[in-house]
mmCIF file of C-alpha atoms and ligand atoms in Angstrom:
data_model
loop_
_atom_site.group_PDB
_atom_site.id
_atom_site.type_symbol
_atom_site.label_atom_id
_atom_site.label_comp_id
_atom_site.label_asym_id
_atom_site.label_seq_id
_atom_site.Cartn_x
_atom_site.Cartn_y
_atom_site.Cartn_z
ATOM 1 C CA MET A 1 0.000 0.000 0.000
ATOM 2 C CA SER A 2 1.564 3.304 -1.040
ATOM 3 C CA ASN A 3 1.326 6.182 1.386
ATOM 4 C CA ILE A 4 0.492 8.702 -1.332
ATOM 5 C CA PHE A 5 -2.944 10.266 -0.887
ATOM 6 C CA PRO A 6 -5.003 11.775 -3.740
ATOM 7 C CA LYS A 7 -3.519 15.039 -5.045
ATOM 8 C CA ASP A 8 -6.369 17.254 -3.869
ATOM 9 C CA PHE A 9 -6.824 15.558 -0.466
ATOM 10 C CA LEU A 10 -7.646 18.144 2.208
ATOM 11 C CA TRP A 11 -5.221 17.959 5.127
ATOM 12 C CA GLY A 12 -6.566 19.883 8.067
ATOM 13 C CA ALA A 13 -7.145 20.433 11.740
ATOM 14 C CA ALA A 14 -10.402 21.371 13.448
ATOM 15 C CA THR A 15 -11.541 23.678 16.239
ATOM 16 C CA SER A 16 -14.738 25.429 17.289
ATOM 17 C CA SER A 17 -15.385 29.027 18.272
ATOM 18 C CA TYR A 18 -16.698 28.528 21.796
ATOM 19 C CA GLN A 19 -13.906 26.139 22.707
ATOM 20 C CA THR A 20 -11.080 28.411 21.543
ATOM 21 C CA GLU A 21 -12.030 32.094 21.076
ATOM 22 C CA GLY A 22 -12.685 33.066 24.681
ATOM 23 C CA ASN A 23 -15.084 35.597 26.192
ATOM 24 C CA ASN A 24 -18.222 34.439 24.432
ATOM 25 C CA PHE A 25 -20.411 35.921 27.138
ATOM 26 C CA ASN A 26 -23.558 36.253 25.020
ATOM 27 C CA SER A 27 -23.729 32.518 24.568
ATOM 28 C CA ASP A 28 -26.082 30.074 26.289
ATOM 29 C CA TRP A 29 -23.034 28.007 27.262
ATOM 30 C CA TRP A 30 -21.523 30.976 29.105
ATOM 31 C CA GLU A 31 -24.688 31.251 31.147
ATOM 32 C CA TRP A 32 -24.622 27.481 31.713
ATOM 33 C CA GLU A 33 -21.094 27.823 33.107
ATOM 34 C CA GLN A 34 -22.130 30.656 35.442
ATOM 35 C CA ARG A 35 -24.825 28.348 36.826
ATOM 36 C CA GLY A 36 -22.060 25.939 37.872
ATOM 37 C CA LYS A 37 -22.981 23.253 35.373
ATOM 38 C CA THR A 38 -19.441 22.640 34.098
ATOM 39 C CA LYS A 39 -16.132 21.654 35.648
ATOM 40 C CA ASP A 40 -14.358 24.851 34.567
ATOM 41 C CA LYS A 41 -15.419 28.162 33.107
ATOM 42 C CA SER A 42 -14.246 28.840 29.563
ATOM 43 C CA GLY A 43 -13.085 32.419 30.280
ATOM 44 C CA ILE A 44 -10.539 33.544 27.740
ATOM 45 C CA ALA A 45 -10.108 29.913 26.521
ATOM 46 C CA CYS A 46 -7.224 29.902 23.966
ATOM 47 C CA ASP A 47 -7.785 33.557 23.062
ATOM 48 C CA TYR A 48 -7.962 32.487 19.413
ATOM 49 C CA TRP A 49 -10.066 35.637 18.827
ATOM 50 C CA ASN A 50 -6.904 37.718 19.261
ATOM 51 C CA ARG A 51 -4.175 35.163 18.557
ATOM 52 C CA TYR A 52 -5.550 33.661 15.365
ATOM 53 C CA LYS A 53 -2.510 34.702 13.308
ATOM 54 C CA GLU A 54 -0.193 32.775 15.596
ATOM 55 C CA ASP A 55 -2.444 29.717 15.285
ATOM 56 C CA HIS A 56 -2.764 29.991 11.510
ATOM 57 C CA LYS A 57 1.021 30.148 11.319
ATOM 58 C CA LEU A 58 1.134 26.801 13.133
ATOM 59 C CA LEU A 59 -1.270 25.375 10.542
ATOM 60 C CA GLU A 60 1.045 26.593 7.824
ATOM 61 C CA GLU A 61 3.992 24.930 9.557
ATOM 62 C CA LEU A 62 2.032 21.700 9.728
ATOM 63 C CA GLY A 63 1.525 21.814 5.972
ATOM 64 C CA CYS A 64 -2.277 21.929 6.239
ATOM 65 C CA ASN A 65 -4.176 23.094 3.180
ATOM 66 C CA SER A 66 -7.442 23.483 5.088
ATOM 67 C CA PHE A 67 -8.725 24.452 8.526
ATOM 68 C CA ARG A 68 -12.059 23.910 10.216
ATOM 69 C CA LEU A 69 -13.298 26.653 12.515
ATOM 70 C CA SER A 70 -16.748 27.789 13.578
ATOM 71 C CA LEU A 71 -18.612 31.065 13.874
ATOM 72 C CA GLU A 72 -20.091 32.115 17.190
ATOM 73 C CA TRP A 73 -23.711 32.993 16.494
ATOM 74 C CA SER A 74 -23.929 34.916 19.809
ATOM 75 C CA ARG A 75 -21.141 37.271 18.682
ATOM 76 C CA ILE A 76 -22.675 37.799 15.254
ATOM 77 C CA GLU A 77 -26.233 38.346 16.507
ATOM 78 C CA PRO A 78 -25.850 39.363 20.164
ATOM 79 C CA GLU A 79 -29.425 40.710 20.230
ATOM 80 C CA GLU A 80 -32.324 39.295 18.299
ATOM 81 C CA GLY A 81 -32.252 40.627 14.739
ATOM 82 C CA LYS A 82 -29.283 42.963 15.445
ATOM 83 C CA PHE A 83 -26.148 41.814 13.699
ATOM 84 C CA SER A 84 -22.738 43.008 14.821
ATOM 85 C CA ASP A 85 -20.720 44.525 11.973
ATOM 86 C CA GLU A 86 -17.711 44.445 14.234
ATOM 87 C CA ALA A 87 -17.871 40.702 14.819
ATOM 88 C CA ILE A 88 -18.587 39.971 11.158
ATOM 89 C CA GLY A 89 -15.664 42.224 10.195
ATOM 90 C CA HIS A 90 -13.384 40.369 12.578
ATOM 91 C CA TYR A 91 -14.392 36.997 11.140
ATOM 92 C CA ARG A 92 -13.726 38.450 7.673
ATOM 93 C CA GLU A 93 -10.170 39.225 8.791
ATOM 94 C CA ILE A 94 -9.720 35.735 10.224
ATOM 95 C CA LEU A 95 -10.903 34.147 6.976
ATOM 96 C CA GLN A 96 -8.770 36.517 4.908
ATOM 97 C CA ASP A 97 -5.718 35.513 6.925
ATOM 98 C CA LEU A 98 -6.363 31.858 6.037
ATOM 99 C CA LYS A 99 -6.719 32.778 2.379
ATOM 100 C CA ASN A 100 -3.417 34.681 2.469
ATOM 101 C CA ARG A 101 -1.786 31.469 3.642
ATOM 102 C CA ASN A 102 -3.503 29.311 0.996
ATOM 103 C CA ILE A 103 -5.490 27.462 3.612
ATOM 104 C CA LYS A 104 -9.065 26.581 2.691
ATOM 105 C CA ALA A 105 -11.691 27.621 5.223
ATOM 106 C CA GLN A 106 -14.175 25.000 6.399
ATOM 107 C CA VAL A 107 -16.705 26.925 8.416
ATOM 108 C CA THR A 108 -19.239 25.493 10.855
ATOM 109 C CA PHE A 109 -22.202 27.803 11.450
ATOM 110 C CA TRP A 110 -23.430 26.142 14.624
ATOM 111 C CA HIS A 111 -21.114 24.137 16.857
ATOM 112 C CA TRP A 112 -23.540 23.616 19.775
ATOM 113 C CA THR A 113 -23.754 27.178 21.133
ATOM 114 C CA SER A 114 -26.588 29.660 20.670
ATOM 115 C CA PRO A 115 -27.190 33.258 21.762
ATOM 116 C CA ILE A 116 -28.797 33.566 25.199
ATOM 117 C CA TRP A 117 -31.838 35.357 23.700
ATOM 118 C CA PHE A 118 -32.363 32.462 21.258
ATOM 119 C CA GLN A 119 -32.272 29.842 23.986
ATOM 120 C CA LYS A 120 -34.625 31.898 26.210
ATOM 121 C CA LYS A 121 -37.219 32.895 23.642
ATOM 122 C CA TYR A 122 -36.986 30.066 21.117
ATOM 123 C CA GLY A 123 -34.773 26.987 21.508
ATOM 124 C CA PHE A 124 -34.831 24.326 18.815
ATOM 125 C CA HIS A 125 -37.844 22.630 20.395
ATOM 126 C CA LYS A 126 -39.974 25.537 19.130
ATOM 127 C CA LYS A 127 -41.027 25.624 15.498
ATOM 128 C CA SER A 128 -40.240 29.346 15.213
ATOM 129 C CA SER A 129 -36.534 28.549 15.755
ATOM 130 C CA VAL A 130 -36.230 27.401 12.141
ATOM 131 C CA ASP A 131 -36.728 30.843 10.573
ATOM 132 C CA ILE A 132 -34.509 32.494 13.168
ATOM 133 C CA PHE A 133 -31.654 30.102 12.426
ATOM 134 C CA VAL A 134 -32.059 30.390 8.649
ATOM 135 C CA ARG A 135 -31.990 34.192 8.908
ATOM 136 C CA TYR A 136 -28.599 33.944 10.657
ATOM 137 C CA VAL A 137 -27.340 31.550 7.961
ATOM 138 C CA GLU A 138 -28.525 33.898 5.236
ATOM 139 C CA LYS A 139 -26.804 36.881 6.818
ATOM 140 C CA ILE A 140 -23.425 35.189 7.118
ATOM 141 C CA THR A 141 -23.586 33.522 3.733
ATOM 142 C CA LYS A 142 -24.162 36.947 2.185
ATOM 143 C CA GLU A 143 -21.505 38.640 4.294
ATOM 144 C CA LEU A 144 -18.814 35.966 4.487
ATOM 145 C CA GLY A 145 -19.757 33.342 1.895
ATOM 146 C CA ASP A 146 -17.076 34.411 -0.582
ATOM 147 C CA SER A 147 -14.398 33.562 1.966
ATOM 148 C CA ILE A 148 -15.807 30.133 2.835
ATOM 149 C CA ASP A 149 -14.653 27.055 0.929
ATOM 150 C CA ILE A 150 -16.636 24.363 2.725
ATOM 151 C CA PHE A 151 -19.911 25.045 4.522
ATOM 152 C CA LEU A 152 -20.705 22.929 7.562
ATOM 153 C CA ILE A 153 -24.105 24.114 8.711
ATOM 154 C CA ILE A 154 -24.266 22.205 11.998
ATOM 155 C CA ASN A 155 -21.972 19.972 14.054
ATOM 156 C CA GLU A 156 -23.092 16.595 15.448
ATOM 157 C CA PRO A 157 -26.645 17.680 16.345
ATOM 158 C CA MET A 158 -27.508 14.398 18.086
ATOM 159 C CA VAL A 159 -24.998 15.164 20.847
ATOM 160 C CA PRO A 160 -26.410 18.515 22.030
ATOM 161 C CA LEU A 161 -29.976 17.300 21.398
ATOM 162 C CA GLY A 162 -29.491 14.162 23.491
ATOM 163 C CA MET A 163 -27.510 15.970 26.177
ATOM 164 C CA GLY A 164 -29.731 19.067 26.196
ATOM 165 C CA TYR A 165 -33.206 17.518 25.867
ATOM 166 C CA LEU A 166 -32.924 13.968 27.244
ATOM 167 C CA VAL A 167 -30.085 13.904 29.768
ATOM 168 C CA GLY A 168 -30.269 17.559 30.827
ATOM 169 C CA LEU A 169 -26.521 18.124 31.031
ATOM 170 C CA PHE A 170 -26.199 20.674 28.197
ATOM 171 C CA PRO A 171 -28.348 23.770 27.708
ATOM 172 C CA PRO A 172 -31.335 24.026 27.767
ATOM 173 C CA GLY A 173 -31.109 21.340 30.483
ATOM 174 C CA LYS A 174 -34.350 19.508 29.722
ATOM 175 C CA LYS A 175 -35.235 15.868 30.262
ATOM 176 C CA ASN A 176 -38.203 15.722 27.995
ATOM 177 C CA PRO A 177 -38.547 13.214 25.124
ATOM 178 C CA LEU A 178 -41.296 15.243 23.460
ATOM 179 C CA SER A 179 -39.133 18.383 23.382
ATOM 180 C CA PHE A 180 -36.256 16.238 22.144
ATOM 181 C CA TRP A 181 -38.336 14.959 19.274
ATOM 182 C CA GLN A 182 -39.543 18.477 18.410
ATOM 183 C CA ALA A 183 -35.985 19.829 18.506
ATOM 184 C CA LEU A 184 -34.807 17.011 16.245
ATOM 185 C CA LYS A 185 -37.550 17.823 13.774
ATOM 186 C CA ASN A 186 -36.838 21.569 13.827
ATOM 187 C CA ILE A 187 -33.075 21.444 13.665
ATOM 188 C CA SER A 188 -33.156 19.024 10.736
ATOM 189 C CA LYS A 189 -35.622 21.334 8.994
ATOM 190 C CA ALA A 190 -33.397 24.338 9.762
ATOM 191 C CA TYR A 191 -30.507 22.377 8.242
ATOM 192 C CA VAL A 192 -32.381 21.544 5.025
ATOM 193 C CA GLU A 193 -33.653 25.128 4.615
ATOM 194 C CA SER A 194 -30.133 26.466 5.194
ATOM 195 C CA TYR A 195 -28.695 23.981 2.688
ATOM 196 C CA LYS A 196 -31.149 25.143 0.044
ATOM 197 C CA LEU A 197 -30.518 28.787 0.829
ATOM 198 C CA ILE A 198 -26.713 28.493 0.637
ATOM 199 C CA HIS A 199 -27.016 26.712 -2.704
ATOM 200 C CA SER A 200 -29.399 29.354 -4.013
ATOM 201 C CA LEU A 201 -26.819 32.034 -3.182
ATOM 202 C CA LYS A 202 -23.759 29.965 -4.110
ATOM 203 C CA PRO A 203 -24.688 27.183 -6.508
ATOM 204 C CA ASP A 204 -21.208 25.593 -6.562
ATOM 205 C CA ALA A 205 -20.698 25.604 -2.806
ATOM 206 C CA MET A 206 -19.735 22.415 -0.992
ATOM 207 C CA VAL A 207 -22.333 22.157 1.769
ATOM 208 C CA GLY A 208 -22.923 19.620 4.512
ATOM 209 C CA MET A 209 -22.749 18.941 8.234
ATOM 210 C CA THR A 210 -20.903 16.614 10.607
ATOM 211 C CA HIS A 211 -22.094 13.424 12.298
ATOM 212 C CA LEU A 212 -20.561 11.780 15.348
ATOM 213 C CA TYR A 213 -19.957 8.253 14.087
ATOM 214 C CA ASN A 214 -18.111 6.010 16.544
ATOM 215 C CA TRP A 215 -17.746 2.272 16.095
ATOM 216 C CA TYR A 216 -19.651 -0.049 18.424
ATOM 217 C CA ASP A 217 -18.820 -3.601 19.420
ATOM 218 C CA SER A 218 -21.332 -6.081 20.818
ATOM 219 C CA GLY A 219 -18.934 -6.864 23.686
ATOM 220 C CA GLY A 220 -19.722 -10.580 23.433
ATOM 221 C CA TYR A 221 -23.445 -10.111 24.159
ATOM 222 C CA ASN A 222 -24.187 -11.313 20.686
ATOM 223 C CA ILE A 223 -27.956 -11.179 20.494
ATOM 224 C CA ILE A 224 -28.647 -8.326 22.914
ATOM 225 C CA GLY A 225 -25.493 -6.518 21.735
ATOM 226 C CA GLY A 226 -26.634 -6.797 18.121
ATOM 227 C CA ILE A 227 -30.048 -5.380 18.942
ATOM 228 C CA LEU A 228 -28.545 -2.563 21.008
ATOM 229 C CA TYR A 229 -26.145 -1.817 18.174
ATOM 230 C CA LYS A 230 -28.992 -1.502 15.680
ATOM 231 C CA ILE A 231 -31.064 0.711 17.966
ATOM 232 C CA SER A 232 -28.138 2.935 18.817
ATOM 233 C CA LYS A 233 -27.025 3.242 15.182
ATOM 234 C CA TRP A 234 -30.544 4.224 14.216
ATOM 235 C CA PHE A 235 -30.620 6.788 16.992
ATOM 236 C CA ARG A 236 -27.122 8.200 16.426
ATOM 237 C CA ILE A 237 -26.967 8.210 12.636
ATOM 238 C CA ALA A 238 -30.090 7.230 10.713
ATOM 239 C CA SER A 239 -32.721 9.200 12.637
ATOM 240 C CA PHE A 240 -31.137 12.452 11.470
ATOM 241 C CA ASN A 241 -29.923 11.369 8.055
ATOM 242 C CA ARG A 242 -33.291 10.141 6.912
ATOM 243 C CA ARG A 243 -34.680 13.647 7.463
ATOM 244 C CA ILE A 244 -32.044 15.362 5.337
ATOM 245 C CA LYS A 245 -31.818 12.856 2.502
ATOM 246 C CA GLY A 246 -30.493 14.429 -0.702
ATOM 247 C CA TYR A 247 -29.276 17.555 1.086
ATOM 248 C CA GLN A 248 -25.623 16.760 1.779
ATOM 249 C CA ASP A 249 -22.833 17.260 -0.753
ATOM 250 C CA PHE A 250 -20.603 15.020 1.372
ATOM 251 C CA PHE A 251 -20.896 13.014 4.568
ATOM 252 C CA GLY A 252 -19.008 14.843 7.350
ATOM 253 C CA LEU A 253 -17.826 12.049 9.602
ATOM 254 C CA ASN A 254 -16.388 12.582 13.100
ATOM 255 C CA TYR A 255 -14.768 9.386 14.387
ATOM 256 C CA TYR A 256 -13.178 9.042 17.800
ATOM 257 C CA ARG A 257 -13.462 5.739 19.601
ATOM 258 C CA LEU A 258 -14.854 2.315 20.319
ATOM 259 C CA GLY A 259 -18.124 1.907 22.135
ATOM 260 C CA LYS A 260 -17.876 -1.566 23.619
ATOM 261 C CA ILE A 261 -21.192 -2.719 25.003
ATOM 262 C CA ASN A 262 -21.065 -3.768 28.656
ATOM 263 C CA LEU A 263 -24.466 -4.450 30.152
ATOM 264 C CA LYS A 264 -23.034 -4.748 33.657
ATOM 265 C CA LYS A 265 -22.669 -0.961 33.662
ATOM 266 C CA TRP A 266 -26.431 -0.593 33.452
ATOM 267 C CA LYS A 267 -26.712 0.515 37.100
ATOM 268 C CA SER A 268 -23.760 2.937 36.998
ATOM 269 C CA LYS A 269 -26.080 5.827 36.054
ATOM 270 C CA LYS A 270 -23.287 7.255 33.906
ATOM 271 C CA ILE A 271 -24.207 8.933 30.623
ATOM 272 C CA ASN A 272 -22.876 5.977 28.646
ATOM 273 C CA PHE A 273 -24.567 3.460 30.865
ATOM 274 C CA PHE A 274 -23.926 0.492 28.595
ATOM 275 C CA ILE A 275 -20.463 1.370 27.279
ATOM 276 C CA GLU A 276 -17.191 0.143 28.726
ATOM 277 C CA GLU A 277 -14.591 2.721 29.747
ATOM 278 C CA ASP A 278 -10.812 2.760 29.775
ATOM 279 C CA GLU A 279 -9.891 3.653 33.344
ATOM 280 C CA ASP A 280 -6.523 4.980 32.193
ATOM 281 C CA ASN A 281 -7.963 7.534 29.809
ATOM 282 C CA VAL A 282 -8.834 11.005 31.050
ATOM 283 C CA MET A 283 -12.328 10.746 29.509
ATOM 284 C CA GLY A 284 -12.642 6.961 29.780
ATOM 285 C CA TRP A 285 -12.397 6.575 26.005
ATOM 286 C CA ILE A 286 -11.182 3.403 24.302
ATOM 287 C CA ALA A 287 -8.915 3.970 21.296
ATOM 288 C CA TYR A 288 -9.708 1.848 18.262
ATOM 289 C CA PRO A 289 -8.337 3.201 14.970
ATOM 290 C CA GLU A 290 -9.568 0.083 13.112
ATOM 291 C CA GLY A 291 -13.083 1.386 13.681
ATOM 292 C CA MET A 292 -12.290 4.297 11.369
ATOM 293 C CA TYR A 293 -12.204 1.902 8.416
ATOM 294 C CA GLU A 294 -15.459 0.250 9.495
ATOM 295 C CA VAL A 295 -17.391 3.492 9.827
ATOM 296 C CA ILE A 296 -16.123 4.828 6.500
ATOM 297 C CA LYS A 297 -17.268 1.639 4.795
ATOM 298 C CA GLU A 298 -20.626 1.697 6.522
ATOM 299 C CA ALA A 299 -21.297 5.380 5.749
ATOM 300 C CA HIS A 300 -20.196 4.837 2.166
ATOM 301 C CA ASN A 301 -22.553 1.885 1.704
ATOM 302 C CA ASP A 302 -25.468 3.618 3.391
ATOM 303 C CA TYR A 303 -25.197 7.115 1.900
ATOM 304 C CA LYS A 304 -23.134 6.845 -1.289
ATOM 305 C CA ILE A 305 -21.742 10.378 -1.194
ATOM 306 C CA PRO A 306 -18.128 11.534 -0.714
ATOM 307 C CA ILE A 307 -16.877 11.195 2.844
ATOM 308 C CA TYR A 308 -15.025 13.909 4.710
ATOM 309 C CA ILE A 309 -13.352 13.028 8.031
ATOM 310 C CA THR A 310 -14.270 16.311 9.663
ATOM 311 C CA GLU A 311 -12.926 15.284 13.102
ATOM 312 C CA ASN A 312 -10.701 12.593 14.543
ATOM 313 C CA GLY A 313 -8.551 12.756 17.650
ATOM 314 C CA PHE A 314 -8.112 11.545 21.210
ATOM 315 C CA PRO A 315 -8.012 13.006 24.711
ATOM 316 C CA SER A 316 -4.920 12.511 26.818
ATOM 317 C CA ASP A 317 -3.238 13.968 29.857
ATOM 318 C CA ALA A 318 0.221 13.767 28.324
ATOM 319 C CA GLY A 319 2.500 16.771 28.017
ATOM 320 C CA LEU A 320 4.636 17.410 24.971
ATOM 321 C CA ASP A 321 5.625 13.746 24.533
ATOM 322 C CA ASP A 322 2.221 12.473 23.478
ATOM 323 C CA TYR A 323 3.236 9.122 21.992
ATOM 324 C CA SER A 324 -0.255 7.651 22.184
ATOM 325 C CA ARG A 325 -1.593 10.414 19.931
ATOM 326 C CA ILE A 326 1.165 9.670 17.422
ATOM 327 C CA GLU A 327 -0.046 6.068 17.166
ATOM 328 C CA ILE A 328 -3.618 7.193 16.830
ATOM 329 C CA ILE A 329 -2.876 9.582 13.967
ATOM 330 C CA ARG A 330 -0.759 7.030 12.110
ATOM 331 C CA ASN A 331 -3.250 4.211 12.443
ATOM 332 C CA ASN A 332 -6.343 6.248 11.674
ATOM 333 C CA LEU A 333 -4.739 7.598 8.522
ATOM 334 C CA LYS A 334 -3.718 4.066 7.492
ATOM 335 C CA CYS A 335 -7.354 3.029 7.751
ATOM 336 C CA ILE A 336 -8.465 6.030 5.706
ATOM 337 C CA LYS A 337 -5.894 5.174 3.037
ATOM 338 C CA LYS A 338 -7.088 1.573 2.971
ATOM 339 C CA ALA A 339 -10.634 2.786 2.294
ATOM 340 C CA ILE A 340 -9.398 5.144 -0.440
ATOM 341 C CA ASP A 341 -7.431 2.308 -2.050
ATOM 342 C CA GLU A 342 -10.614 0.259 -2.121
ATOM 343 C CA GLY A 343 -12.243 2.995 -4.177
ATOM 344 C CA ILE A 344 -14.103 4.982 -1.492
ATOM 345 C CA ASN A 345 -13.997 8.729 -2.085
ATOM 346 C CA VAL A 346 -12.624 10.261 1.137
ATOM 347 C CA VAL A 347 -11.929 13.917 0.401
ATOM 348 C CA GLY A 348 -10.112 15.071 3.525
ATOM 349 C CA TYR A 349 -9.071 14.624 7.144
ATOM 350 C CA ASN A 350 -9.125 17.031 10.101
ATOM 351 C CA HIS A 351 -7.323 16.302 13.299
ATOM 352 C CA TRP A 352 -9.247 17.367 16.383
ATOM 353 C CA SER A 353 -7.714 19.517 17.503
ATOM 354 C CA LEU A 354 -5.077 21.976 16.413
ATOM 355 C CA MET A 355 -4.642 22.963 20.045
ATOM 356 C CA ASP A 356 -5.813 22.128 23.547
ATOM 357 C CA ASN A 357 -9.126 23.820 24.242
ATOM 358 C CA TYR A 358 -12.246 23.996 26.383
ATOM 359 C CA GLU A 359 -13.742 20.506 26.425
ATOM 360 C CA TRP A 360 -17.329 21.394 27.418
ATOM 361 C CA LEU A 361 -18.412 19.668 30.656
ATOM 362 C CA TYR A 362 -14.878 18.374 31.241
ATOM 363 C CA GLY A 363 -13.297 21.838 31.185
ATOM 364 C CA PHE A 364 -9.596 22.182 30.422
ATOM 365 C CA GLU A 365 -8.375 18.826 31.734
ATOM 366 C CA PRO A 366 -8.542 16.594 28.631
ATOM 367 C CA LYS A 367 -5.900 17.582 26.112
ATOM 368 C CA PHE A 368 -6.770 17.095 22.457
ATOM 369 C CA GLY A 369 -4.161 19.397 20.893
ATOM 370 C CA LEU A 370 -1.347 18.825 18.460
ATOM 371 C CA VAL A 371 -0.239 22.022 20.159
ATOM 372 C CA GLU A 372 -0.115 22.312 23.936
ATOM 373 C CA ILE A 373 -1.506 25.461 25.497
ATOM 374 C CA ASP A 374 -0.431 26.741 28.850
ATOM 375 C CA PHE A 375 -3.760 28.175 29.994
ATOM 376 C CA LYS A 376 -2.043 30.586 32.385
ATOM 377 C CA THR A 377 0.299 32.248 29.884
ATOM 378 C CA LEU A 378 -1.495 31.136 26.688
ATOM 379 C CA GLU A 379 1.851 30.083 25.300
ATOM 380 C CA ARG A 380 1.602 27.575 22.427
ATOM 381 C CA LYS A 381 4.022 24.647 22.175
ATOM 382 C CA PRO A 382 3.886 22.018 19.424
ATOM 383 C CA ARG A 383 3.785 18.446 20.725
ATOM 384 C CA LYS A 384 5.530 15.391 19.276
ATOM 385 C CA SER A 385 2.270 14.539 17.493
ATOM 386 C CA PHE A 386 2.427 17.914 15.724
ATOM 387 C CA TYR A 387 5.728 16.933 14.116
ATOM 388 C CA GLU A 388 4.428 13.460 13.314
ATOM 389 C CA TYR A 389 1.368 14.859 11.515
ATOM 390 C CA GLN A 390 3.632 17.330 9.704
ATOM 391 C CA THR A 391 5.816 14.435 8.468
ATOM 392 C CA ILE A 392 2.821 12.363 7.422
ATOM 393 C CA ILE A 393 1.382 15.259 5.410
ATOM 394 C CA LYS A 394 4.758 15.901 3.766
ATOM 395 C CA ASN A 395 5.282 12.247 2.842
ATOM 396 C CA SER A 396 1.742 11.677 1.617
ATOM 397 C CA LYS A 397 1.736 14.246 -1.160
HETATM 398 C C1 BGC B 1 -17.090 17.764 19.210
HETATM 399 C C2 BGC B 1 -16.052 18.676 19.810
HETATM 400 C C3 BGC B 1 -15.422 17.998 21.027
HETATM 401 C C4 BGC B 1 -14.804 16.699 20.588
HETATM 402 C C5 BGC B 1 -14.108 15.937 21.686
HETATM 403 C C6 BGC B 1 -16.646 16.335 19.105
HETATM 404 O O1 BGC B 1 -17.701 15.456 19.180
HETATM 405 O O2 BGC B 1 -17.478 18.248 17.944
HETATM 406 O O3 BGC B 1 -16.625 19.893 20.129
HETATM 407 O O4 BGC B 1 -14.477 18.799 21.648
HETATM 408 O O5 BGC B 1 -15.821 15.879 20.099
HETATM 409 O O6 BGC B 1 -15.004 15.529 22.665
#
């Protein structure tokens, strides 16, 4: 197997606005933090808002030809219907800086966070949320669309919907299956309307979204495990995809880990009450790069559109010598190459994440970065995995 990837393969890294920019105080997540619902408060986070040039320079050093970032809706529309020219102007500068470095911009419009006013007055469980979201999409497509290469309307909606409407651990903190179902219906509608709108304004645009697509293993409970697998796959993947059929130019796939079914955990009352955990991992995650190949194949067979690995990475508590991440990058990319060699169209790969950042409920403890951040001084230091990814990119072209 040669290690040469297709000529136009997109080599990237991914981040999101709330997790890196800092000071997003008009966001529902900020309010959630003030209510003591998270381990840490995001505060200034990585200060990407002000240090983006330094971070883009690191991308350049890596040899990336693309970068995934997101826009913070609460900065762009801090009050209902009032758009901030200042914030839009600042995002224009960020996107221009990427262009100057020949780095394609993959832009997510909604990576889990909403303006406080939206969450208070609307929320995705209300039908009226659809028009409000599409208005925001229209505004930014008109203002910033020329600087966007790949449009990712929403990120992994099933995570914030499940956590926000069933488990109650994300905003809006509900445990209400009916609201969950309504939110699922509305957010998928908002997605489809936004997809159509972006294409009406920019017919050649590459438009899609991302799906969290981990690989599950029956854990030896063959019959029950198989049934659970089918139910969970329907819930995680199909329940959303069937609503947006025909409205994705590619399948944005986020792969992280193995979900090994363990029914003995049933009583643990943890979020993943039937999934085994690795006690040695900071988030309990089990690494399983082989699953990358399986999910690519499955998504390819089920959806028959190009696949984009929009996120892949692993949490650790290592410092600069993050050998486990090196293995993970190598092996995941081997699996991607295997799928490409078998004829599957995988258009790109993003490592999550360029740098350590604010990991939602877990705060700053889990480290996902190719670049370490000292959250006291905000100093950036490339890890061993940074140099490994740099070498892989160089040798794969
Ligand atoms: C999310 C990121 C998150 C990462 C690691 C992804 O599912 O899109 O926001 O930081 O997983 O947990």
